Amino acid sequence: MSTPEATQPSNFIRHIIDEDRLAGKNGGRVVTRFPPEPNGFLHIGHAKSICLNFGLALDYQGRCHLRFDDTNPCKEEVAYVESIQEDVRWLGFDWGIHRYYASDYFEQLYNFAVELIRRGKAYVCDLTPEEIRAYRGTLTEPGKGSPFRNRSMDENLDLFSRMRSGEFPDGSRVLRAKIDMDSGNLNMRDPVIYRILHATHHRTGDVWCIYPMYDFAHCLSDSIEGITHSICTLEFEDHRPLYDWILDELEVPCHPQQIEFARLNLTYTVMSKRKLLELVRDGHVAGWNDPRMPTISGFRRRGYTPESIRAFCERIGVAKRDSLVDVALLEFSIREDLNERAPRALAVLQPLKVVIENYPEGQVEEFDAPNHPGRPELGNRKVPFSRELYIERDDFMEEAPKKFFRLAPGREVRLRFAYFITCREAIKDANGEVVELRCAYDPETRGGSAPDGRKVKGTIHWVSASHAVKAEVRLYDRLFTVENPASEKDANFKDFINPESLTVLTACQVEPSLAQAAPGASYQFERLGYFCADHEESRPGRPVFNRTVTLRDTWAKVQEK
RNA sequence: UGGGCCGUCGUCAAGCGGUAAGACACAAGACUUUGACUCUUGCAUUCGGAGGUUCGAAUCCUCCCGGCCCAGCCA
């Protein structure tokens, strides 16, 4: 069995854990948790956290809890808890019996709050939200104490209990921790830990009308569950003193260690739930699982595999510096995986008709095409060939440069698995647009090689016109035109939405074997890219494919020069 | 004139006082019935800057510069 340290790249969190184990801390146990708030869909930034937390548990033979941080009934919905579980499972992780909800702890949390009051460390405050803000001071000036700061313990106990029983309207009072209004850390200036919210909670219904704030609920939930390492993102660094303060002031089962790492940012997309929600709400995308979305469900529908996302998360590493990861790394990860597993197929996206003038009318041949060039065990399929074909429009150029290896008047190319053909004539319509090619084939080149040893530089894909199946193909491109839309100064991120992020092609012609593509199945359309049959809209006989990612395209780079 | 954190290749990221890993990207070449894949080669005399400590510094110290986060009864 390999050591944990050897299975994954090292990072500072592993170092901390290694040291803790060496010191015998927590009895050597490692218990982590992934604590999403069910107020939106998971995105690839969450995938980084999931891979980290569950990965650590796996490697150190510990466990990782899935805990819904559902302390704000106004924003949370069961639909989200369902999608979150589906996504975590799809990514390949298993929380076993360890699925929890912060709302399961509401009673315990309430009792902890009461205890805090008893210890003189919390008080009920009647200030309005505006007053609380004003009293809090600013970044550079200290705050001042609330006039309710020194209420008696009995009064606090009474008021808090009446808050719970619903005597007071929303916003009229809060419970605050009594810490330090002079602290340079605003989180320590008597933070609110309970607020009144007469809202129906998706799990507890109307049982409660007061709800704990994140800072109060999170550390205690961690402690209740026996978490050893509570891993979160950088913006919670300022909250750590409060996390520790609460656990220090109360008698709790254990005191987990909060560790912060940098959240994932990816080029050409946005990663905050608020912004993603906005894209969905304003109809810029078709939903949370639109293949252009950086959500896990979006990537799934786009044709990404869990393996590729896990490989990506491993490659990006874990550190504390803010970073913006090149989406090319994600694309590399999915190409690497699909190259290995996706069966090949011939598909013509923008058909150009080709008539092979010297090929007998009505004749049909079938060629054996391997499903994968490197994996013969994946077998072969038959591809029909006839006098009239479709090829890709881009594979013909009327005036082709020397470096263009494809079809042009007078030039010869190989039709993959079939014959060499030479272009005799390009037929144009009234607008001067090429609508058909008249070609001649060389019968001696059956199978794709010439007995006389002559070579052709180019091989193109094709499909037999009368056998091809019509398909819809959706080409996806980056959602934004700039690398970091969220950081553009004096502008709204939505101003940078790429108007060409989606191109729908409805007249594609694909080889017959693709007619029955199973929803979600991935293929490599040779020379084009990886495509997957759409989970929701693909139908037998009328397939719909989503482009996952293009193939690497050296020719495109040459063309740019 | 507040508090916290971070600066190592274009992008991520190892390194933890002994003389700059790796990946992606990029470039050149080989192979090729996918201009794919694969392979080979190249790609930081230097670690934000300046001083200092040391036989020796990306690693330790000092100062400076730059970036990020915090003033929700959101998480």
XYZ file of C-alpha atoms (C1' of nucleotides) in Angstrom:
636
model
C 0.000 0.000 0.000
C 1.342 3.358 -0.956
C 1.743 6.124 1.549
C -0.706 9.000 1.406
C 2.140 11.369 0.728
C 3.047 9.471 -2.394
C -0.397 9.365 -3.985
C -0.965 13.078 -4.371
C 1.147 16.137 -4.811
C 2.111 17.654 -1.522
C 0.609 20.864 -0.238
C 0.683 22.934 2.911
C -2.458 21.331 4.304
C -0.921 17.882 4.035
C 2.118 19.206 5.825
C -0.048 20.432 8.681
C -1.840 17.106 8.890
C 1.426 15.182 8.749
C 2.772 17.221 11.627
C -0.427 16.791 13.611
C -0.272 13.040 13.204
C 3.367 12.979 14.163
C 2.487 14.909 17.291
C -0.371 12.529 17.997
C -2.946 15.282 17.779
C -6.567 14.071 17.497
C -5.248 10.588 18.121
C -3.918 10.695 14.594
C -7.416 10.877 13.138
C -8.368 12.958 10.147
C -11.970 14.056 9.846
C -12.870 16.690 7.287
C -16.112 18.017 5.954
C -17.537 19.597 2.842
C -20.082 22.179 4.036
C -22.075 23.679 1.156
C -24.971 26.023 1.696
C -27.899 24.677 -0.338
C -28.535 27.973 -2.098
C -27.208 27.177 -5.553
C -25.529 24.582 -7.698
C -22.011 23.385 -7.114
C -19.324 24.719 -9.442
C -15.822 23.633 -10.256
C -14.473 25.693 -7.382
C -16.510 23.442 -5.098
C -15.044 20.465 -6.940
C -11.618 21.630 -5.813
C -12.831 21.700 -2.224
C -14.602 18.342 -2.561
C -11.515 16.678 -4.012
C -9.410 18.212 -1.273
C -11.637 17.263 1.651
C -12.709 13.838 0.479
C -9.258 13.160 -0.947
C -7.602 13.907 2.374
C -10.031 11.633 4.195
C -9.368 8.842 1.723
C -5.600 9.163 1.885
C -5.415 9.360 5.641
C -8.051 6.685 6.202
C -10.290 9.165 7.907
C -13.695 10.347 6.857
C -15.314 13.329 5.240
C -18.753 14.550 6.167
C -21.215 16.142 3.808
C -22.836 18.876 5.838
C -25.443 21.275 4.575
C -24.841 24.641 6.098
C -28.508 25.535 6.120
C -28.760 28.393 8.553
C -30.451 30.889 6.255
C -33.943 29.687 5.298
C -34.480 32.685 3.027
C -32.053 31.473 0.404
C -32.080 27.727 0.675
C -34.103 25.089 -1.121
C -34.377 21.303 -1.156
C -33.814 21.288 -4.909
C -30.308 22.526 -4.188
C -29.593 19.905 -1.564
C -30.563 17.271 -4.091
C -28.395 18.659 -6.865
C -25.462 18.986 -4.477
C -25.667 15.345 -3.461
C -25.971 14.258 -7.068
C -22.907 16.276 -8.016
C -20.720 15.048 -5.168
C -21.687 11.463 -5.931
C -21.100 11.966 -9.641
C -17.652 13.305 -8.901
C -16.980 9.940 -7.318
C -17.095 10.637 -3.606
C -19.020 8.899 -0.891
C -19.953 10.373 2.457
C -21.331 7.034 3.644
C -23.596 7.614 6.614
C -22.084 11.009 7.304
C -24.640 13.348 5.855
C -25.513 16.131 8.238
C -27.358 19.402 8.375
C -26.529 22.373 10.521
C -30.284 22.542 11.089
C -30.056 19.186 12.883
C -28.078 21.025 15.536
C -30.439 23.963 16.041
C -31.473 22.832 19.501
C -27.896 22.235 20.605
C -26.836 25.507 19.081
C -29.565 27.297 20.960
C -28.378 25.751 24.195
C -24.817 26.826 23.473
C -26.095 30.358 22.961
C -27.897 30.255 26.285
C -24.698 29.055 27.894
C -22.808 31.929 26.336
C -25.317 34.335 27.888
C -24.926 32.611 31.259
C -21.215 33.145 31.036
C -21.737 36.820 30.348
C -20.365 36.453 26.845
C -23.483 37.268 24.857
C -26.323 39.749 25.044
C -29.536 40.635 23.321
C -29.218 43.875 21.405
C -32.179 46.051 20.377
C -30.286 48.289 18.011
C -31.598 48.510 14.456
C -29.437 47.076 11.685
C -28.427 50.617 10.715
C -27.459 51.445 14.281
C -25.460 48.284 14.635
C -23.545 49.212 11.515
C -22.923 52.720 12.801
C -21.789 51.457 16.199
C -19.451 48.998 14.573
C -17.088 51.758 13.507
C -15.030 51.578 10.363
C -11.926 49.820 9.134
C -9.748 52.481 10.705
C -11.865 53.619 13.647
C -12.909 51.501 16.589
C -16.560 50.794 17.265
C -18.525 51.750 20.330
C -20.438 49.551 22.659
C -24.143 48.999 22.226
C -26.277 50.588 24.968
C -27.640 47.080 25.526
C -24.222 45.598 26.021
C -24.508 45.389 29.783
C -27.961 43.989 30.217
C -28.271 41.580 33.089
C -27.910 37.899 32.473
C -31.511 37.326 33.512
C -32.839 39.918 31.138
C -30.761 38.474 28.320
C -31.979 34.977 29.092
C -35.564 36.168 29.161
C -35.296 38.159 25.979
C -33.499 35.421 24.089
C -36.089 32.889 25.069
C -38.848 35.268 23.973
C -37.014 35.775 20.688
C -37.250 32.055 20.206
C -40.911 31.922 21.086
C -41.733 34.424 18.405
C -42.658 37.475 20.454
C -40.620 39.879 18.378
C -40.700 40.846 14.738
C -37.853 40.260 12.287
C -34.987 42.637 12.765
C -36.086 43.946 16.112
C -33.423 42.228 18.181
C -30.389 40.025 17.802
C -28.138 38.031 20.037
C -24.568 39.268 19.972
C -21.337 37.838 21.266
C -19.664 40.201 23.702
C -16.088 40.424 22.549
C -14.224 43.628 21.733
C -15.582 46.735 20.037
C -12.023 48.041 19.654
C -10.691 45.062 17.745
C -8.947 45.724 14.472
C -10.837 42.696 13.231
C -14.389 43.759 12.559
C -15.602 40.219 13.079
C -14.714 40.544 16.745
C -16.727 43.730 17.324
C -19.614 41.979 19.050
C -20.763 39.941 16.063
C -24.406 39.017 15.677
C -24.822 35.307 16.331
C -28.624 34.926 16.189
C -31.214 36.833 14.241
C -34.967 36.701 14.115
C -36.319 35.347 10.854
C -39.936 34.364 10.596
C -39.230 32.203 7.579
C -40.078 28.635 6.765
C -36.993 26.469 6.718
C -36.773 23.732 4.104
C -36.150 21.152 6.815
C -37.335 22.482 10.141
C -40.409 24.200 8.750
C -41.784 26.769 11.167
C -40.303 25.301 14.319
C -37.800 28.122 14.536
C -38.027 31.851 14.048
C -34.492 32.569 15.171
C -31.542 31.270 13.231
C -27.848 31.133 14.094
C -25.360 33.019 11.961
C -22.611 31.223 10.074
C -19.871 32.103 12.532
C -21.759 30.662 15.437
C -23.153 27.599 13.704
C -20.131 26.538 11.748
C -17.490 26.105 14.407
C -19.943 24.399 16.737
C -21.186 22.076 14.008
C -17.574 21.160 13.299
C -17.002 20.470 16.956
C -20.182 18.441 17.367
C -19.133 16.239 14.463
C -15.608 15.774 15.716
C -14.039 17.442 12.712
C -10.262 17.636 13.055
C -9.370 19.908 10.149
C -11.915 22.464 9.029
C -10.798 23.560 5.605
C -12.253 26.681 4.049
C -11.350 29.468 1.673
C -9.176 32.516 2.261
C -11.942 35.019 2.917
C -12.651 33.238 6.188
C -9.198 33.923 7.512
C -10.536 36.945 9.378
C -13.188 34.755 10.928
C -10.754 32.308 12.456
C -10.288 34.332 15.674
C -14.062 34.245 16.117
C -14.188 30.537 15.304
C -11.603 29.936 17.996
C -13.174 32.376 20.470
C -16.546 30.646 20.416
C -15.029 27.209 20.896
C -12.800 28.511 23.683
C -15.652 30.170 25.570
C -17.855 27.087 25.557
C -17.405 23.557 26.753
C -17.308 21.751 23.461
C -16.466 18.196 22.359
C -13.341 19.261 20.485
C -11.657 22.238 18.909
C -11.067 21.692 15.192
C -8.362 23.585 13.371
C -9.529 25.954 10.668
C -7.222 26.049 7.655
C -7.738 28.384 4.723
C -6.738 27.887 1.093
C -7.200 29.939 -2.068
C -10.391 29.391 -3.966
C -10.262 28.403 -7.616
C -10.560 30.999 -10.330
C -10.662 29.917 -13.960
C -9.992 32.055 -17.005
C -12.908 33.175 -19.159
C -15.567 32.427 -16.601
C -16.966 33.595 -13.278
C -17.079 31.538 -10.148
C -19.345 33.131 -7.602
C -22.737 31.660 -6.916
C -24.213 35.137 -6.999
C -22.912 35.791 -10.503
C -23.860 32.345 -11.743
C -27.344 32.806 -10.350
C -27.530 36.118 -12.176
C -26.606 34.474 -15.482
C -29.339 31.921 -14.953
C -31.943 34.394 -13.740
C -31.345 36.847 -16.579
C -31.472 34.128 -19.195
C -27.917 34.510 -20.445
C -27.645 30.757 -20.198
C -30.304 28.064 -20.320
C -29.974 27.073 -16.678
C -27.555 25.960 -13.989
C -26.581 22.986 -16.117
C -26.087 24.895 -19.349
C -22.931 23.396 -20.859
C -21.277 26.813 -20.802
C -21.631 27.100 -17.055
C -18.657 26.250 -14.817
C -21.043 24.271 -12.652
C -20.477 20.594 -12.098
C -23.803 19.862 -13.756
C -22.830 22.111 -16.653
C -19.571 20.272 -17.167
C -21.376 16.962 -16.911
C -23.799 17.980 -19.624
C -20.940 19.319 -21.672
C -19.381 15.865 -21.642
C -16.677 16.259 -19.018
C -15.969 13.137 -17.013
C -15.549 12.981 -13.228
C -12.083 11.542 -13.804
C -11.020 14.543 -15.822
C -12.261 16.984 -13.206
C -10.498 15.087 -10.454
C -7.292 15.033 -12.494
C -7.646 18.763 -13.024
C -8.139 19.409 -9.315
C -5.048 17.414 -8.577
C -3.001 19.324 -11.106
C -3.930 22.803 -9.916
C -2.670 22.142 -6.422
C -3.673 23.765 -3.170
C -2.035 26.905 -1.846
C -2.772 30.244 -0.250
C -2.041 32.639 -3.062
C -4.810 34.048 -5.210
C -4.618 32.532 -8.608
C -6.329 32.381 -11.945
C -5.965 28.977 -13.525
C -5.742 28.783 -17.312
C -8.801 26.965 -18.637
C -6.388 25.243 -21.047
C -5.398 23.039 -18.137
C -8.975 21.860 -17.721
C -9.236 21.287 -21.446
C -6.048 19.291 -21.395
C -7.501 17.131 -18.624
C -10.653 16.256 -20.516
C -8.825 15.638 -23.805
C -6.423 13.341 -22.024
C -9.270 11.289 -20.603
C -11.510 11.230 -23.663
C -8.635 10.471 -26.010
C -8.243 7.258 -24.103
C -11.877 6.244 -23.813
C -13.997 7.894 -26.510
C -14.851 5.820 -29.588
C -14.132 7.591 -32.871
C -16.760 8.488 -35.420
C -17.081 10.443 -38.641
C -19.296 13.496 -38.516
C -19.597 16.386 -40.894
C -20.643 19.574 -39.193
C -20.880 21.925 -42.181
C -21.591 19.650 -45.112
C -20.293 20.263 -48.612
C -21.559 17.804 -51.195
C -19.068 15.749 -53.152
C -19.968 13.696 -56.217
C -17.447 11.081 -57.281
C -18.052 11.096 -60.983
C -16.278 7.865 -61.794
C -17.870 5.886 -58.992
C -20.732 3.657 -60.192
C -24.151 5.029 -59.506
C -26.079 2.982 -56.982
C -23.006 1.167 -55.708
C -22.414 0.959 -51.986
C -19.336 -0.330 -50.207
C -18.770 -0.771 -46.523
C -15.464 -0.023 -44.895
C -14.290 -1.386 -41.603
C -13.377 1.447 -39.315
C -11.666 0.838 -36.002
C -13.477 2.458 -33.105
C -10.206 3.519 -31.571
C -6.835 3.728 -33.276
C -4.899 2.726 -30.196
C -7.298 0.217 -28.722
C -8.228 -2.602 -31.112
C -10.188 -4.291 -28.326
C -12.840 -1.615 -28.805
C -13.671 -3.250 -32.130
C -14.761 -1.982 -35.503
C -17.853 -0.689 -37.171
C -19.012 -0.522 -40.769
C -19.051 2.790 -42.576
C -20.985 2.927 -45.854
C -19.480 4.619 -48.895
C -21.227 5.675 -52.085
C -21.065 8.027 -55.034
C -22.339 11.066 -53.186
C -20.728 12.173 -49.995
C -20.504 15.091 -47.651
C -17.224 16.525 -46.509
C -16.469 19.434 -44.207
C -16.698 22.839 -45.863
C -13.442 23.826 -44.204
C -11.692 20.939 -45.897
C -12.025 22.568 -49.277
C -10.403 25.787 -50.421
C -10.697 27.175 -53.883
C -7.435 28.999 -53.664
C -5.391 27.017 -51.269
C -1.993 27.931 -49.950
C 0.838 25.467 -50.262
C 0.563 24.402 -46.630
C -3.107 23.507 -47.005
C -3.139 19.712 -47.116
C -6.821 19.255 -47.859
C -8.983 19.450 -50.953
C -8.611 22.096 -53.648
C -9.077 22.057 -57.398
C -6.674 19.507 -58.830
C -5.481 18.302 -55.449
C -5.711 14.785 -54.096
C -6.587 13.750 -50.544
C -7.432 10.569 -48.755
C -10.950 9.975 -47.516
C -10.388 8.337 -44.190
C -10.648 4.512 -44.409
C -11.757 4.775 -48.066
C -10.121 6.078 -51.234
C -7.958 8.858 -52.584
C -9.996 11.403 -54.462
C -8.982 14.308 -56.643
C -11.040 17.432 -57.011
C -11.989 18.109 -60.634
C -14.350 21.007 -60.333
C -16.075 23.248 -57.846
C -19.664 24.089 -58.705
C -20.985 27.428 -57.537
C -24.408 28.912 -57.084
C -25.585 32.275 -58.324
C -23.818 33.997 -55.437
C -20.512 32.457 -56.328
C -20.602 30.172 -53.359
C -19.244 26.674 -53.777
C -22.142 24.246 -53.387
C -20.737 21.022 -54.747
C -17.481 19.365 -55.686
C -17.019 17.021 -58.615
C -14.259 14.583 -57.859
C -12.672 11.416 -59.181
C -11.550 8.499 -57.073
C -8.730 6.073 -57.673
C -10.082 2.513 -57.332
C -6.549 1.298 -56.694
C -6.439 3.171 -53.401
C -9.196 1.198 -51.731
C -8.601 1.180 -48.000
C -6.559 4.345 -48.217
C -3.183 3.478 -49.620
C -1.823 3.576 -53.136
C -0.098 0.505 -54.598
C 2.237 2.790 -56.523
C 3.429 4.174 -53.233
C 2.274 7.693 -53.854
C 1.471 9.690 -50.778
C -1.118 12.265 -49.963
C -0.520 14.731 -47.203
C -4.113 15.102 -46.113
C -6.785 12.783 -44.819
C -10.277 14.136 -44.391
C -13.453 12.817 -42.855
C -16.627 12.238 -44.803
C -20.030 10.650 -44.671
C -22.124 8.949 -47.347
C -24.924 11.328 -48.335
C -27.665 8.743 -48.617
C -26.684 6.894 -45.452
C -25.840 9.787 -43.186
C -28.035 10.713 -40.281
C -29.011 14.287 -39.769
C -27.988 15.661 -36.415
C -27.963 18.816 -34.384
C -24.630 19.827 -32.961
C -24.028 22.553 -30.431
C -20.671 24.216 -30.470
C -19.710 25.761 -27.180
C -17.048 28.364 -26.696
C -15.865 30.340 -23.680
C -18.683 32.189 -21.956
C -16.704 35.416 -21.659
C -14.402 37.323 -23.951
C -11.947 38.377 -21.271
C -9.786 36.277 -18.998
C -11.146 37.590 -15.758
C -14.568 39.187 -16.234
C -15.113 39.629 -12.501
C -12.037 41.777 -12.085
C -12.656 44.266 -14.886
C -12.702 47.698 -13.361
C -15.682 49.982 -13.818
C -17.627 47.353 -15.666
C -20.214 44.699 -15.114
C -19.051 41.163 -15.753
C -22.047 40.605 -17.977
C -20.737 43.178 -20.434
C -18.105 40.619 -21.387
C -20.379 37.733 -22.236
C -19.214 36.136 -25.453
C -22.026 36.530 -28.009
C -20.630 33.494 -29.796
C -20.462 31.192 -26.817
C -23.089 28.975 -28.432
C -23.460 28.038 -32.090
C -26.218 25.639 -32.999
C -25.698 23.638 -36.171
C -28.855 21.885 -37.312
C -27.790 20.470 -40.661
C -24.966 18.211 -39.612
C -24.545 14.806 -41.213
C -23.151 12.013 -39.100
C -22.300 8.405 -39.798
C -25.167 5.906 -39.336
C -23.707 4.289 -36.219
C -24.304 7.552 -34.364
C -28.056 7.441 -34.862
C -28.555 5.462 -31.686
C -26.045 7.314 -29.528
C -26.993 6.885 -25.895
C -27.642 10.105 -23.989
C -24.419 11.173 -22.348
C -22.220 8.976 -24.532
C -18.977 10.591 -25.656
C -17.352 10.285 -29.052
C -14.438 11.756 -30.806
C -15.610 13.137 -34.114
C -12.381 12.634 -35.981
C -10.429 15.774 -36.693
C -13.013 17.903 -34.894
C -13.194 17.246 -31.205
C -15.029 15.389 -28.496
C -18.793 15.437 -28.473
C -21.401 13.901 -26.245
C -24.999 13.063 -26.957
C -27.093 15.532 -24.992
C -28.545 13.982 -21.849
C -31.858 15.710 -22.215
C -32.570 16.329 -25.860
C -30.851 13.655 -27.917
C -33.268 11.141 -29.490
C -32.686 7.888 -31.355
C -32.589 8.698 -35.053
C -32.332 12.396 -34.339
C -29.253 12.763 -32.176
C -28.141 16.007 -30.593
C -24.505 16.428 -29.694
C -22.707 18.900 -27.471
C -19.130 19.730 -28.220
C -17.119 19.041 -25.104
C -13.836 20.390 -26.411
C -12.078 20.662 -29.743
C -9.051 18.619 -30.659
C -5.735 20.406 -30.472
C -5.499 22.236 -33.731
C -2.018 22.947 -35.002
C -3.392 24.000 -38.367
C -5.440 26.752 -36.762
C -2.256 28.091 -35.201
C -0.445 27.995 -38.525
C -3.340 29.889 -40.097
C -3.131 32.636 -37.517
C 0.366 33.431 -38.636
C -3.511 56.694 10.527
C -7.086 49.482 11.388
C -6.755 44.089 11.048
C -5.581 39.589 8.269
C -3.174 37.117 4.160
C -0.078 36.580 -0.217
C 4.196 37.643 -3.853
C 9.125 31.347 -7.280
C 8.722 30.710 -15.579
C 3.061 33.190 -19.768
C -0.503 30.087 -16.050
C -0.673 26.794 -11.813
C 2.993 24.885 -8.351
C 7.190 22.095 -5.518
C 10.985 23.902 -2.491
C 11.332 24.561 4.580
C 19.847 27.024 4.937
C 23.522 23.129 0.680
C 23.364 25.801 -4.704
C 15.490 26.454 -8.770
C 10.832 19.644 -9.183
C 6.646 18.904 -12.103
C 2.270 20.152 -15.043
C -0.231 23.259 -18.614
C 0.979 26.796 -22.344
C 4.581 27.989 -25.910
C 8.641 26.771 -29.689
C 11.352 23.337 -32.837
C 11.701 18.385 -34.760
C 10.190 12.946 -35.461
C 6.044 9.752 -36.372
C 1.140 9.713 -38.480
C -4.831 6.736 -43.059
C -7.310 12.120 -37.301
C -2.671 18.838 -39.181
C -5.265 14.199 -33.246
C -2.431 10.895 -30.152
C 2.678 9.584 -29.061
C 7.881 10.724 -28.901
C 12.324 13.976 -28.631
C 14.328 18.693 -27.600
C 14.140 23.709 -25.787
C 11.868 26.963 -22.175
C 13.588 30.977 -14.368
C 22.247 31.708 -13.443
C 17.264 33.060 -10.612
C 12.852 33.256 -6.654
C 8.624 41.319 -5.919
C 12.947 45.018 -4.567
C 17.064 46.678 -1.461
C 20.126 45.770 2.481
C 21.914 42.309 6.330
C 23.258 37.301 8.833
C 26.033 32.946 6.897
C 31.398 29.290 4.037
C 26.584 29.071 1.611
C 19.905 32.376 1.333
C 14.003 31.374 -2.691
C 14.508 29.541 2.313
C 16.670 33.444 8.415
C 16.436 39.113 9.811
C 15.222 44.405 8.502
C 13.079 47.945 5.533
C 10.502 48.997 1.082
C 7.162 47.854 -3.171
C 2.924 45.305 -5.185
C -1.694 42.364 -4.817
C -6.039 40.165 -2.249
C -9.785 39.985 1.845
C -12.823 42.451 5.915
C -17.443 47.662 7.893
C -24.562 41.420 5.917
C -29.328 40.636 11.171
C -25.174 36.231 3.827
C -22.164 31.924 3.788
